[in-house]
Amino acid sequence: NAGVTQTPKFQVLKTGQSMTLQCAQDMNHNSMYWYRQDPGMGLRLIYYSASEGTTDKGEVPNGYNVSRLNKREFSLRLESAAPSQTSVYFCASSEGRHSPLHFGNGTRLTVT
Amino acid sequence: AQKITQTQPGMFVQEKEAVTLDCTYDTSDQSYGLFWYKQPSSGEMIFLIYQGSYDEQNATEGRYSLNFQKARKSANLVISASQLGDSAMYFCAMREISGNSGYSTLTFGKGTMLLVSP
């Protein structure tokens, strides 16, 4: 009963490096989301995928790309990391319009 | 303009007392949903309670209830009989449906830190 699984849990990057955050859900949900959480800012939506094959920008998409690989997996890529991308990243999924989001445990990313 | 406003950065309550966490929202949609999440110090996001805009009764889940006042656009979370384990950050969030596509996203407030003292 894993729910939403994110890897890695922690990551330190140097400015300019790239990396991909992985997310997988086993609840057969159509919609998946990437959020970032910064102190005093709440959670802000980076990208979302309403269904397999579609992706859309959220509130703060600059500097990120996403791939909905299949129904289970939704990855977030930082092509050239910047210190401003230091944050905690959450992946989430949901079943439908009125359903809550189920969150992964987060990835703590530090860019030096 | 903020879509979700949580005006209380921090709240203190004594164990066994009730506490209300405020949330106001801004939307022009007729169909929307309101959610509350708890984030303990361990960092995970825990879903607590949901209220749909067309629900006539206030939602309740155990010790959690949602005081939904549609005309005032408020959706306050009430925690009854507070416990030490309720100490956490609490987020209010709103889900809006985008047009006819049915796609929707969740917008979060900045959160309220609740501390429960013995």
Coordinates of N, CA and C in Angstrom, one line a residue:
Chain A
N1 N 0.8 -1.2 0.0 CA 0.0 0.0 0.0 C 0.9 1.2 0.0
A2 N 1.7 1.4 -1.1 CA 2.7 2.5 -1.0 C 2.1 3.9 -1.2
G3 N 1.1 4.0 -2.1 CA 0.5 5.3 -2.3 C 1.3 6.1 -3.4
V4 N 1.9 7.2 -3.0 CA 2.8 8.0 -3.8 C 4.2 7.9 -3.3
T5 N 5.1 7.5 -4.2 CA 6.5 7.3 -3.8 C 7.4 8.3 -4.6
Q6 N 8.2 9.0 -3.9 CA 9.1 10.0 -4.5 C 10.5 9.6 -4.2
T7 N 11.3 9.7 -5.2 CA 12.8 9.5 -5.0 C 13.5 10.6 -5.7
P8 N 14.7 11.1 -5.2 CA 15.2 10.7 -3.9 C 14.5 11.5 -2.8
K9 N 14.9 11.2 -1.5 CA 14.4 12.0 -0.4 C 15.2 13.2 -0.1
F10 N 16.4 13.2 -0.4 CA 17.3 14.3 -0.2 C 18.2 14.4 -1.4
Q11 N 18.6 15.6 -1.8 CA 19.6 15.8 -2.9 C 20.2 17.2 -2.7
V12 N 21.5 17.2 -2.9 CA 22.3 18.4 -3.0 C 22.9 18.6 -4.3
L13 N 22.7 19.7 -5.0 CA 23.2 20.0 -6.3 C 24.1 21.2 -6.3
K14 N 25.0 21.3 -7.2 CA 25.7 22.5 -7.4 C 24.9 23.3 -8.5
T15 N 25.1 24.6 -8.5 CA 24.4 25.5 -9.5 C 24.8 25.0 -10.9
G16 N 23.8 24.8 -11.8 CA 24.1 24.4 -13.1 C 23.9 22.9 -13.4
Q17 N 23.9 22.2 -12.3 CA 23.7 20.7 -12.5 C 22.3 20.4 -12.8
S18 N 22.0 19.2 -13.4 CA 20.7 18.8 -13.7 C 20.3 17.6 -12.9
M19 N 19.0 17.4 -12.7 CA 18.6 16.2 -12.1 C 17.1 16.0 -12.3
T20 N 16.6 14.8 -12.1 CA 15.2 14.4 -12.3 C 14.7 13.9 -11.0
L21 N 13.6 14.4 -10.6 CA 12.8 13.9 -9.4 C 11.8 12.9 -9.9
Q22 N 11.8 11.8 -9.3 CA 10.9 10.7 -9.8 C 9.7 10.6 -8.9
C23 N 8.5 10.3 -9.4 CA 7.3 10.1 -8.7 C 6.5 9.0 -9.3
A24 N 6.0 8.1 -8.5 CA 5.1 7.0 -9.0 C 4.0 6.8 -8.0
Q25 N 2.8 6.5 -8.5 CA 1.7 6.3 -7.7 C 1.0 4.9 -8.1
D26 N 0.5 4.2 -7.1 CA 0.0 2.9 -7.4 C -1.5 2.9 -7.1
M27 N -2.2 4.0 -7.2 CA -3.6 4.1 -6.9 C -4.5 4.2 -8.1
N28 N -3.9 4.1 -9.3 CA -4.6 4.2 -10.6 C -5.2 5.6 -10.8
H29 N -4.6 6.6 -10.2 CA -5.2 8.0 -10.4 C -4.8 8.6 -11.7
N30 N -5.8 9.4 -12.2 CA -5.5 10.0 -13.5 C -4.6 11.2 -13.4
S31 N -4.8 12.0 -12.3 CA -4.2 13.3 -12.2 C -3.0 13.2 -11.3
M32 N -1.9 13.9 -11.7 CA -0.7 14.0 -10.9 C -0.2 15.4 -10.9
Y33 N 0.6 15.8 -9.8 CA 1.0 17.2 -9.6 C 2.4 17.2 -9.0
W34 N 3.0 18.3 -9.3 CA 4.3 18.7 -8.6 C 4.1 20.0 -7.9
Y35 N 4.4 20.1 -6.6 CA 4.4 21.3 -5.9 C 5.8 21.5 -5.3
R36 N 6.1 22.8 -5.0 CA 7.2 23.1 -4.2 C 6.8 23.9 -2.9
Q37 N 7.4 23.6 -1.8 CA 7.1 24.3 -0.6 C 8.3 25.1 -0.1
D38 N 8.1 26.3 0.1 CA 9.1 27.2 0.7 C 8.6 27.9 2.0
P39 N 9.5 28.2 2.9 CA 9.0 28.7 4.2 C 8.2 30.0 4.0
G40 N 7.0 30.0 4.6 CA 6.1 31.2 4.6 C 5.4 31.3 3.3
M41 N 5.5 30.3 2.3 CA 4.9 30.5 1.0 C 3.8 29.4 0.8
G42 N 3.6 28.5 1.7 CA 2.7 27.4 1.4 C 3.2 26.5 0.3
L43 N 2.3 25.8 -0.3 CA 2.7 25.0 -1.5 C 2.3 25.7 -2.8
R44 N 3.2 25.7 -3.7 CA 2.9 26.3 -5.0 C 3.0 25.3 -6.1
L45 N 2.1 25.3 -7.0 CA 2.0 24.3 -8.1 C 3.0 24.6 -9.2
I46 N 3.8 23.6 -9.5 CA 4.8 23.8 -10.6 C 4.2 23.4 -11.9
Y47 N 3.8 22.1 -12.0 CA 3.2 21.5 -13.2 C 2.2 20.5 -12.7
Y48 N 1.2 20.2 -13.6 CA 0.3 19.1 -13.3 C 0.0 18.4 -14.6
S49 N -0.5 17.2 -14.4 CA -0.9 16.3 -15.5 C -2.3 15.8 -15.2
A50 N -3.3 16.3 -15.9 CA -4.7 15.9 -15.7 C -4.9 14.4 -16.0
S51 N -4.2 14.0 -17.0 CA -4.3 12.6 -17.5 C -3.1 12.2 -18.2
E52 N -2.9 10.9 -18.5 CA -1.8 10.4 -19.2 C -1.7 11.1 -20.6
G53 N -0.5 11.6 -20.9 CA -0.4 12.3 -22.2 C -0.6 13.8 -22.2
T54 N -1.0 14.3 -21.0 CA -1.2 15.8 -21.0 C -0.4 16.4 -19.8
T55 N 0.2 17.5 -20.0 CA 0.8 18.3 -18.9 C 0.5 19.8 -19.1
D56 N 0.4 20.5 -17.9 CA 0.1 21.9 -18.0 C 0.9 22.6 -16.9
K57 N 1.2 23.9 -17.2 CA 2.0 24.7 -16.3 C 1.1 25.1 -15.1
G58 N 1.7 25.2 -14.0 CA 1.1 25.7 -12.8 C 1.5 27.2 -12.5
E59 N 1.6 27.5 -11.3 CA 1.9 28.9 -10.8 C 3.4 29.2 -11.0
V60 N 4.3 28.3 -10.8 CA 5.8 28.6 -10.9 C 6.5 27.6 -11.7
P61 N 6.3 27.5 -13.1 CA 6.9 26.5 -13.9 C 8.3 26.8 -14.4
N62 N 8.7 28.0 -14.3 CA 10.0 28.4 -14.9 C 11.2 27.6 -14.3
G63 N 12.0 27.1 -15.2 CA 13.2 26.3 -14.7 C 12.9 24.9 -14.5
Y64 N 11.7 24.4 -14.9 CA 11.3 23.0 -14.7 C 10.7 22.5 -16.0
N65 N 10.9 21.1 -16.1 CA 10.1 20.4 -17.2 C 9.6 19.2 -16.5
V66 N 8.5 18.6 -17.1 CA 7.9 17.4 -16.6 C 7.7 16.4 -17.7
S67 N 7.5 15.2 -17.3 CA 7.2 14.1 -18.2 C 6.2 13.2 -17.5
R68 N 5.1 13.0 -18.2 CA 4.1 12.0 -17.7 C 4.4 10.7 -18.5
L69 N 5.2 9.9 -17.9 CA 5.8 8.7 -18.6 C 4.7 7.7 -18.9
N70 N 3.8 7.5 -18.0 CA 2.7 6.6 -18.1 C 1.7 7.0 -17.0
K71 N 0.7 6.2 -16.8 CA -0.3 6.6 -15.8 C 0.3 6.7 -14.4
R72 N 1.2 5.8 -14.2 CA 1.8 5.7 -12.8 C 2.8 6.8 -12.5
E73 N 3.6 7.2 -13.5 CA 4.8 8.0 -13.3 C 4.8 9.4 -13.8
F74 N 5.3 10.3 -13.0 CA 5.3 11.8 -13.4 C 6.6 12.3 -12.8
S75 N 7.5 12.7 -13.7 CA 8.8 13.1 -13.3 C 9.0 14.6 -13.5
L76 N 9.8 15.2 -12.6 CA 10.1 16.6 -12.7 C 11.6 16.8 -12.9
R77 N 12.0 17.6 -13.9 CA 13.4 17.7 -14.3 C 13.8 19.2 -14.1
L78 N 15.0 19.3 -13.5 CA 15.7 20.6 -13.4 C 16.9 20.5 -14.3
E79 N 16.8 21.3 -15.4 CA 17.9 21.2 -16.4 C 19.2 21.9 -16.0
S80 N 19.0 23.0 -15.3 CA 20.2 23.8 -14.8 C 19.8 24.4 -13.5
A81 N 20.1 23.7 -12.4 CA 19.7 24.1 -11.1 C 20.2 25.4 -10.6
A82 N 19.4 26.2 -9.9 CA 19.7 27.5 -9.4 C 19.4 27.5 -7.9
P83 N 20.2 28.3 -7.1 CA 19.9 28.3 -5.7 C 18.4 28.7 -5.3
S84 N 17.7 29.4 -6.2 CA 16.3 29.7 -6.0 C 15.4 28.5 -6.0
Q85 N 16.0 27.4 -6.5 CA 15.2 26.1 -6.6 C 15.4 25.3 -5.4
T86 N 16.2 25.8 -4.4 CA 16.3 25.1 -3.1 C 14.9 25.1 -2.5
S87 N 14.4 23.9 -2.2 CA 13.0 23.8 -1.7 C 12.7 22.4 -1.3
V88 N 11.5 22.2 -0.8 CA 11.0 20.8 -0.7 C 9.9 20.6 -1.8
Y89 N 10.1 19.5 -2.5 CA 9.3 19.2 -3.6 C 8.3 18.0 -3.3
F90 N 7.0 18.3 -3.5 CA 6.0 17.3 -3.3 C 5.4 16.8 -4.6
C91 N 5.2 15.5 -4.8 CA 4.4 15.0 -5.8 C 3.1 14.6 -5.2
A92 N 2.0 14.6 -6.0 CA 0.7 14.3 -5.5 C -0.1 13.7 -6.6
S93 N -1.1 12.9 -6.3 CA -2.0 12.4 -7.3 C -3.4 12.5 -6.7
S94 N -4.4 12.4 -7.6 CA -5.8 12.4 -7.2 C -6.7 11.7 -8.2
E95 N -7.8 11.2 -7.7 CA -8.7 10.4 -8.5 C -9.6 11.2 -9.4
G96 N -10.1 12.3 -8.9 CA -11.0 13.0 -9.7 C -11.2 14.4 -9.1
R97 N -12.2 15.1 -9.7 CA -12.5 16.5 -9.4 C -12.6 16.8 -7.9
H98 N -13.4 16.0 -7.2 CA -13.7 16.3 -5.8 C -12.9 15.5 -4.8
S99 N -11.9 14.8 -5.4 CA -11.1 14.0 -4.5 C -9.9 14.7 -3.9
P100 N -9.5 14.4 -2.7 CA -8.3 15.0 -2.2 C -7.0 14.6 -2.9
L101 N -6.0 15.4 -2.8 CA -4.7 15.0 -3.3 C -4.0 14.1 -2.3
H102 N -3.4 13.1 -2.8 CA -2.5 12.2 -2.0 C -1.1 12.6 -2.2
F103 N -0.3 12.9 -1.2 CA 1.0 13.4 -1.4 C 2.1 12.3 -1.1
G104 N 3.2 12.4 -1.8 CA 4.4 11.7 -1.4 C 5.0 12.4 -0.2
N105 N 6.1 11.8 0.2 CA 6.8 12.3 1.4 C 7.7 13.5 1.2
G106 N 7.9 13.8 -0.1 CA 8.7 15.0 -0.4 C 10.1 14.7 -0.7
T107 N 10.7 15.6 -1.4 CA 12.2 15.6 -1.7 C 12.8 16.9 -1.3
R108 N 13.7 16.8 -0.4 CA 14.4 18.1 0.1 C 15.6 18.3 -0.8
L109 N 15.5 19.4 -1.6 CA 16.6 19.7 -2.6 C 17.3 21.0 -2.1
T110 N 18.6 20.9 -2.1 CA 19.5 22.1 -1.8 C 20.4 22.3 -3.0
V111 N 20.4 23.5 -3.5 CA 21.2 23.9 -4.6 C 22.2 25.0 -4.1
T112 N 23.5 24.6 -4.2 CA 24.6 25.5 -3.6 C 25.3 26.3 -4.7
Chain B
A1 N -4.1 38.9 -6.4 CA -4.8 38.7 -5.1 C -4.7 37.2 -4.7
Q2 N -4.6 37.0 -3.4 CA -4.5 35.6 -2.9 C -5.8 35.0 -3.1
K3 N -5.8 33.7 -3.5 CA -7.0 32.9 -3.6 C -7.4 32.3 -2.2
I4 N -6.4 32.0 -1.4 CA -6.6 31.4 -0.1 C -5.9 32.2 0.9
T5 N -6.6 32.7 1.9 CA -5.9 33.5 2.9 C -6.1 32.9 4.3
Q6 N -4.9 32.6 4.9 CA -4.9 32.2 6.3 C -4.3 33.3 7.1
T7 N -5.0 34.0 7.9 CA -4.5 35.2 8.6 C -3.8 34.9 9.8
Q8 N -3.8 33.7 10.3 CA -3.1 33.4 11.6 C -1.8 32.6 11.3
P9 N -0.7 33.3 11.4 CA 0.6 32.6 11.2 C 0.8 31.5 12.3
G10 N 0.3 31.8 13.5 CA 0.5 30.8 14.6 C -0.7 30.9 15.6
M11 N -1.0 29.7 16.1 CA -2.0 29.7 17.1 C -1.6 28.8 18.3
F12 N -2.0 29.2 19.5 CA -1.7 28.4 20.7 C -3.0 27.9 21.3
V13 N -3.0 26.7 21.8 CA -4.2 26.1 22.4 C -3.8 25.2 23.5
Q14 N -4.6 25.1 24.6 CA -4.2 24.1 25.6 C -4.9 22.8 25.3
E15 N -4.2 21.8 25.7 CA -4.8 20.4 25.5 C -6.2 20.3 26.0
K16 N -7.0 19.6 25.2 CA -8.4 19.4 25.5 C -9.4 20.5 25.1
E17 N -8.8 21.7 24.8 CA -9.6 22.8 24.4 C -9.9 22.7 22.9
A18 N -10.9 23.4 22.4 CA -11.2 23.5 21.0 C -10.5 24.7 20.4
V19 N -10.2 24.6 19.1 CA -9.5 25.7 18.4 C -10.0 25.9 17.0
T20 N -10.1 27.1 16.5 CA -10.6 27.4 15.2 C -9.4 28.0 14.4
L21 N -9.2 27.4 13.2 CA -8.2 28.0 12.3 C -8.9 28.6 11.1
D22 N -8.6 29.8 10.8 CA -9.3 30.6 9.9 C -8.8 30.4 8.4
C23 N -9.8 30.4 7.5 CA -9.5 30.3 6.1 C -10.5 31.1 5.3
T24 N -10.1 32.1 4.5 CA -11.0 32.7 3.6 C -10.5 32.5 2.2
Y25 N -11.4 32.5 1.2 CA -11.1 32.1 -0.2 C -11.7 33.1 -1.1
D26 N -11.2 33.1 -2.3 CA -11.7 34.0 -3.4 C -11.8 33.2 -4.7
T27 N -13.0 33.1 -5.2 CA -13.3 32.4 -6.4 C -14.5 33.0 -7.0
S28 N -14.6 32.9 -8.4 CA -15.8 33.3 -9.1 C -16.5 32.0 -9.6
D29 N -15.9 30.9 -9.3 CA -16.5 29.6 -9.8 C -17.7 29.3 -8.9
Q30 N -18.7 28.6 -9.5 CA -19.8 28.1 -8.7 C -19.5 26.7 -8.1
S31 N -18.6 26.0 -8.8 CA -18.3 24.6 -8.3 C -16.8 24.6 -7.8
Y32 N -16.6 24.4 -6.6 CA -15.3 24.3 -6.1 C -15.3 23.5 -4.8
G33 N -14.1 23.2 -4.3 CA -13.9 22.3 -3.1 C -12.9 22.9 -2.2
L34 N -13.1 22.7 -0.9 CA -12.2 23.2 0.1 C -11.6 22.1 0.9
F35 N -10.4 22.1 1.1 CA -9.7 21.0 1.8 C -8.8 21.6 2.9
W36 N -8.6 20.8 3.9 CA -7.6 21.1 5.0 C -6.6 19.9 5.0
Y37 N -5.4 20.3 5.1 CA -4.3 19.4 5.3 C -3.5 19.7 6.6
K38 N -2.9 18.7 7.2 CA -2.1 18.8 8.3 C -0.6 18.4 7.9
Q39 N 0.3 19.2 8.3 CA 1.7 18.8 8.1 C 2.5 18.8 9.4
P40 N 2.7 17.7 10.0 CA 3.5 17.6 11.2 C 5.0 17.9 10.9
S41 N 5.7 17.9 12.0 CA 7.2 18.3 11.8 C 7.9 17.2 10.9
S42 N 7.4 16.1 10.8 CA 8.0 15.0 10.0 C 7.9 15.3 8.5
G43 N 6.9 16.3 8.1 CA 6.9 16.8 6.8 C 5.9 16.2 5.9
E44 N 5.2 15.1 6.2 CA 4.2 14.6 5.2 C 2.9 15.5 5.3
M45 N 2.2 15.4 4.2 CA 1.0 16.1 4.0 C -0.2 15.2 4.3
I46 N -1.0 15.4 5.3 CA -2.1 14.5 5.7 C -3.4 15.2 5.4
F47 N -4.3 14.6 4.6 CA -5.6 15.1 4.3 C -6.5 15.0 5.5
L48 N -7.2 16.0 5.9 CA -8.1 16.0 7.0 C -9.5 16.0 6.7
I49 N -10.0 16.9 5.8 CA -11.4 17.1 5.6 C -11.7 17.9 4.3
Y50 N -12.8 17.6 3.8 CA -13.2 18.2 2.5 C -14.6 18.8 2.6
Q51 N -14.8 19.9 1.9 CA -16.2 20.5 1.8 C -16.4 21.0 0.4
G52 N -17.5 20.4 -0.2 CA -17.8 20.9 -1.6 C -18.7 22.1 -1.5
S53 N -18.6 22.9 -2.6 CA -19.3 24.2 -2.6 C -20.8 24.0 -2.6
Y54 N -21.3 22.8 -3.0 CA -22.7 22.5 -3.1 C -23.2 21.8 -1.9
D55 N -22.3 21.4 -1.0 CA -22.7 20.6 0.2 C -23.4 21.6 1.1
E56 N -24.6 21.1 1.6 CA -25.4 22.0 2.4 C -25.0 21.9 3.9
Q57 N -24.5 20.7 4.3 CA -24.1 20.6 5.6 C -22.6 20.7 5.8
N58 N -22.2 21.2 6.9 CA -20.7 21.3 7.2 C -20.1 19.9 7.4
A59 N -18.9 19.8 6.8 CA -18.3 18.5 6.8 C -17.7 18.2 8.2
T60 N -17.7 17.0 8.6 CA -17.1 16.6 9.9 C -16.4 15.3 9.7
E61 N -15.2 15.2 10.4 CA -14.4 13.9 10.4 C -13.8 13.8 11.7
G62 N -14.5 13.0 12.6 CA -14.0 12.8 13.9 C -13.9 14.1 14.7
R63 N -12.7 14.5 15.2 CA -12.6 15.7 15.9 C -12.5 17.0 15.0
Y64 N -12.5 16.8 13.7 CA -12.4 17.9 12.8 C -13.7 18.2 12.2
S65 N -14.0 19.5 12.2 CA -15.2 20.0 11.5 C -14.9 21.2 10.7
L66 N -15.6 21.5 9.7 CA -15.4 22.6 8.8 C -16.6 23.5 8.9
N67 N -16.3 24.7 9.4 CA -17.4 25.7 9.5 C -17.4 26.5 8.2
F68 N -18.3 26.1 7.3 CA -18.4 26.6 5.9 C -19.4 27.7 5.9
Q69 N -19.0 28.9 5.6 CA -19.9 30.0 5.4 C -19.7 30.6 4.0
K70 N -20.6 30.1 3.1 CA -20.4 30.4 1.7 C -20.5 31.8 1.3
A71 N -21.4 32.5 1.9 CA -21.6 33.9 1.6 C -20.4 34.8 2.0
R72 N -19.8 34.4 3.1 CA -18.6 35.1 3.6 C -17.3 34.5 3.0
K73 N -17.5 33.5 2.2 CA -16.3 32.8 1.6 C -15.3 32.4 2.6
S74 N -15.8 31.8 3.7 CA -14.9 31.3 4.7 C -15.1 29.8 4.9
A75 N -14.0 29.1 5.3 CA -14.0 27.7 5.5 C -13.1 27.4 6.7
N76 N -13.5 27.7 7.9 CA -12.7 27.6 9.0 C -12.6 26.1 9.5
L77 N -11.5 25.7 10.0 CA -11.3 24.4 10.5 C -11.5 24.4 12.1
V78 N -12.3 23.6 12.6 CA -12.5 23.5 14.0 C -11.9 22.2 14.5
I79 N -11.0 22.2 15.4 CA -10.5 21.0 16.1 C -11.0 21.0 17.5
S80 N -11.8 20.0 17.8 CA -12.3 19.8 19.2 C -11.3 19.0 20.0
A81 N -11.3 19.2 21.3 CA -10.6 18.4 22.3 C -9.1 18.2 21.8
S82 N -8.4 19.3 21.7 CA -7.0 19.3 21.1 C -6.2 18.3 21.9
Q83 N -5.3 17.7 21.1 CA -4.3 16.7 21.6 C -2.9 17.2 21.3
L84 N -1.9 16.8 22.1 CA -0.5 17.2 21.8 C -0.1 16.9 20.4
G85 N -0.6 15.8 19.9 CA -0.3 15.3 18.5 C -0.9 16.2 17.4
D86 N -1.7 17.1 17.8 CA -2.3 18.1 16.8 C -1.3 19.2 16.5
S87 N -0.3 19.3 17.3 CA 0.7 20.4 17.0 C 1.3 20.1 15.6
A88 N 1.1 21.1 14.7 CA 1.5 20.9 13.3 C 1.2 22.2 12.5
M89 N 1.6 22.2 11.3 CA 1.2 23.2 10.3 C -0.1 22.8 9.7
Y90 N -1.0 23.7 9.5 CA -2.3 23.4 8.9 C -2.5 24.3 7.7
F91 N -2.8 23.6 6.5 CA -3.0 24.3 5.3 C -4.5 24.2 4.8
C92 N -5.0 25.3 4.4 CA -6.3 25.3 3.7 C -6.0 25.4 2.2
A93 N -6.9 24.7 1.5 CA -6.6 24.7 0.0 C -8.0 24.7 -0.7
M94 N -8.0 25.2 -1.9 CA -9.2 25.3 -2.7 C -9.0 24.6 -4.1
R95 N -9.9 23.9 -4.5 CA -9.9 23.2 -5.8 C -10.9 23.9 -6.7
E96 N -10.5 24.3 -7.8 CA -11.4 25.0 -8.8 C -11.4 24.1 -10.0
I97 N -12.6 24.0 -10.6 CA -12.7 23.3 -11.9 C -12.5 24.3 -13.0
S98 N -11.6 23.9 -14.0 CA -11.3 24.8 -15.1 C -12.2 24.5 -16.3
G99 N -13.2 25.4 -16.5 CA -14.0 25.3 -17.7 C -14.7 23.9 -17.8
N100 N -14.9 23.5 -19.1 CA -15.5 22.3 -19.4 C -14.6 21.1 -19.4
S101 N -13.3 21.4 -19.3 CA -12.4 20.3 -19.4 C -12.4 19.4 -18.2
G102 N -12.9 19.9 -17.1 CA -12.9 19.1 -15.9 C -11.6 19.1 -15.2
Y103 N -10.5 19.7 -15.8 CA -9.3 19.8 -15.1 C -9.3 20.7 -13.9
S104 N -8.6 20.3 -12.9 CA -8.6 21.2 -11.7 C -7.3 21.1 -11.0
T105 N -7.0 22.1 -10.2 CA -5.8 22.2 -9.4 C -6.1 22.7 -8.1
L106 N -5.2 22.4 -7.1 CA -5.4 22.8 -5.7 C -4.5 24.0 -5.4
T107 N -5.1 25.1 -4.9 CA -4.3 26.2 -4.5 C -4.3 26.3 -3.0
F108 N -3.1 26.4 -2.4 CA -2.9 26.4 -1.0 C -2.7 27.8 -0.4
G109 N -3.2 27.9 0.9 CA -2.8 29.1 1.7 C -1.4 28.9 2.2
K110 N -1.0 29.9 3.0 CA 0.4 29.9 3.5 C 0.5 29.1 4.8
G111 N -0.6 28.7 5.4 CA -0.6 27.9 6.5 C -0.7 28.6 7.9
T112 N -1.1 27.8 8.9 CA -1.1 28.2 10.3 C -0.4 27.2 11.1
M113 N 0.5 27.6 11.9 CA 1.2 26.7 12.8 C 0.4 26.6 14.1
L114 N 0.0 25.4 14.5 CA -0.7 25.2 15.7 C 0.2 24.6 16.8
L115 N 0.2 25.1 17.9 CA 1.0 24.5 19.0 C 0.0 24.2 20.2
V116 N 0.0 22.9 20.6 CA -0.9 22.5 21.6 C 0.0 22.3 22.9
S117 N -0.4 23.0 24.0 CA 0.4 22.8 25.2 C -0.3 22.0 26.2
P118 N 0.4 21.3 27.1 CA -0.2 20.4 28.1 C -1.0 21.2 29.1

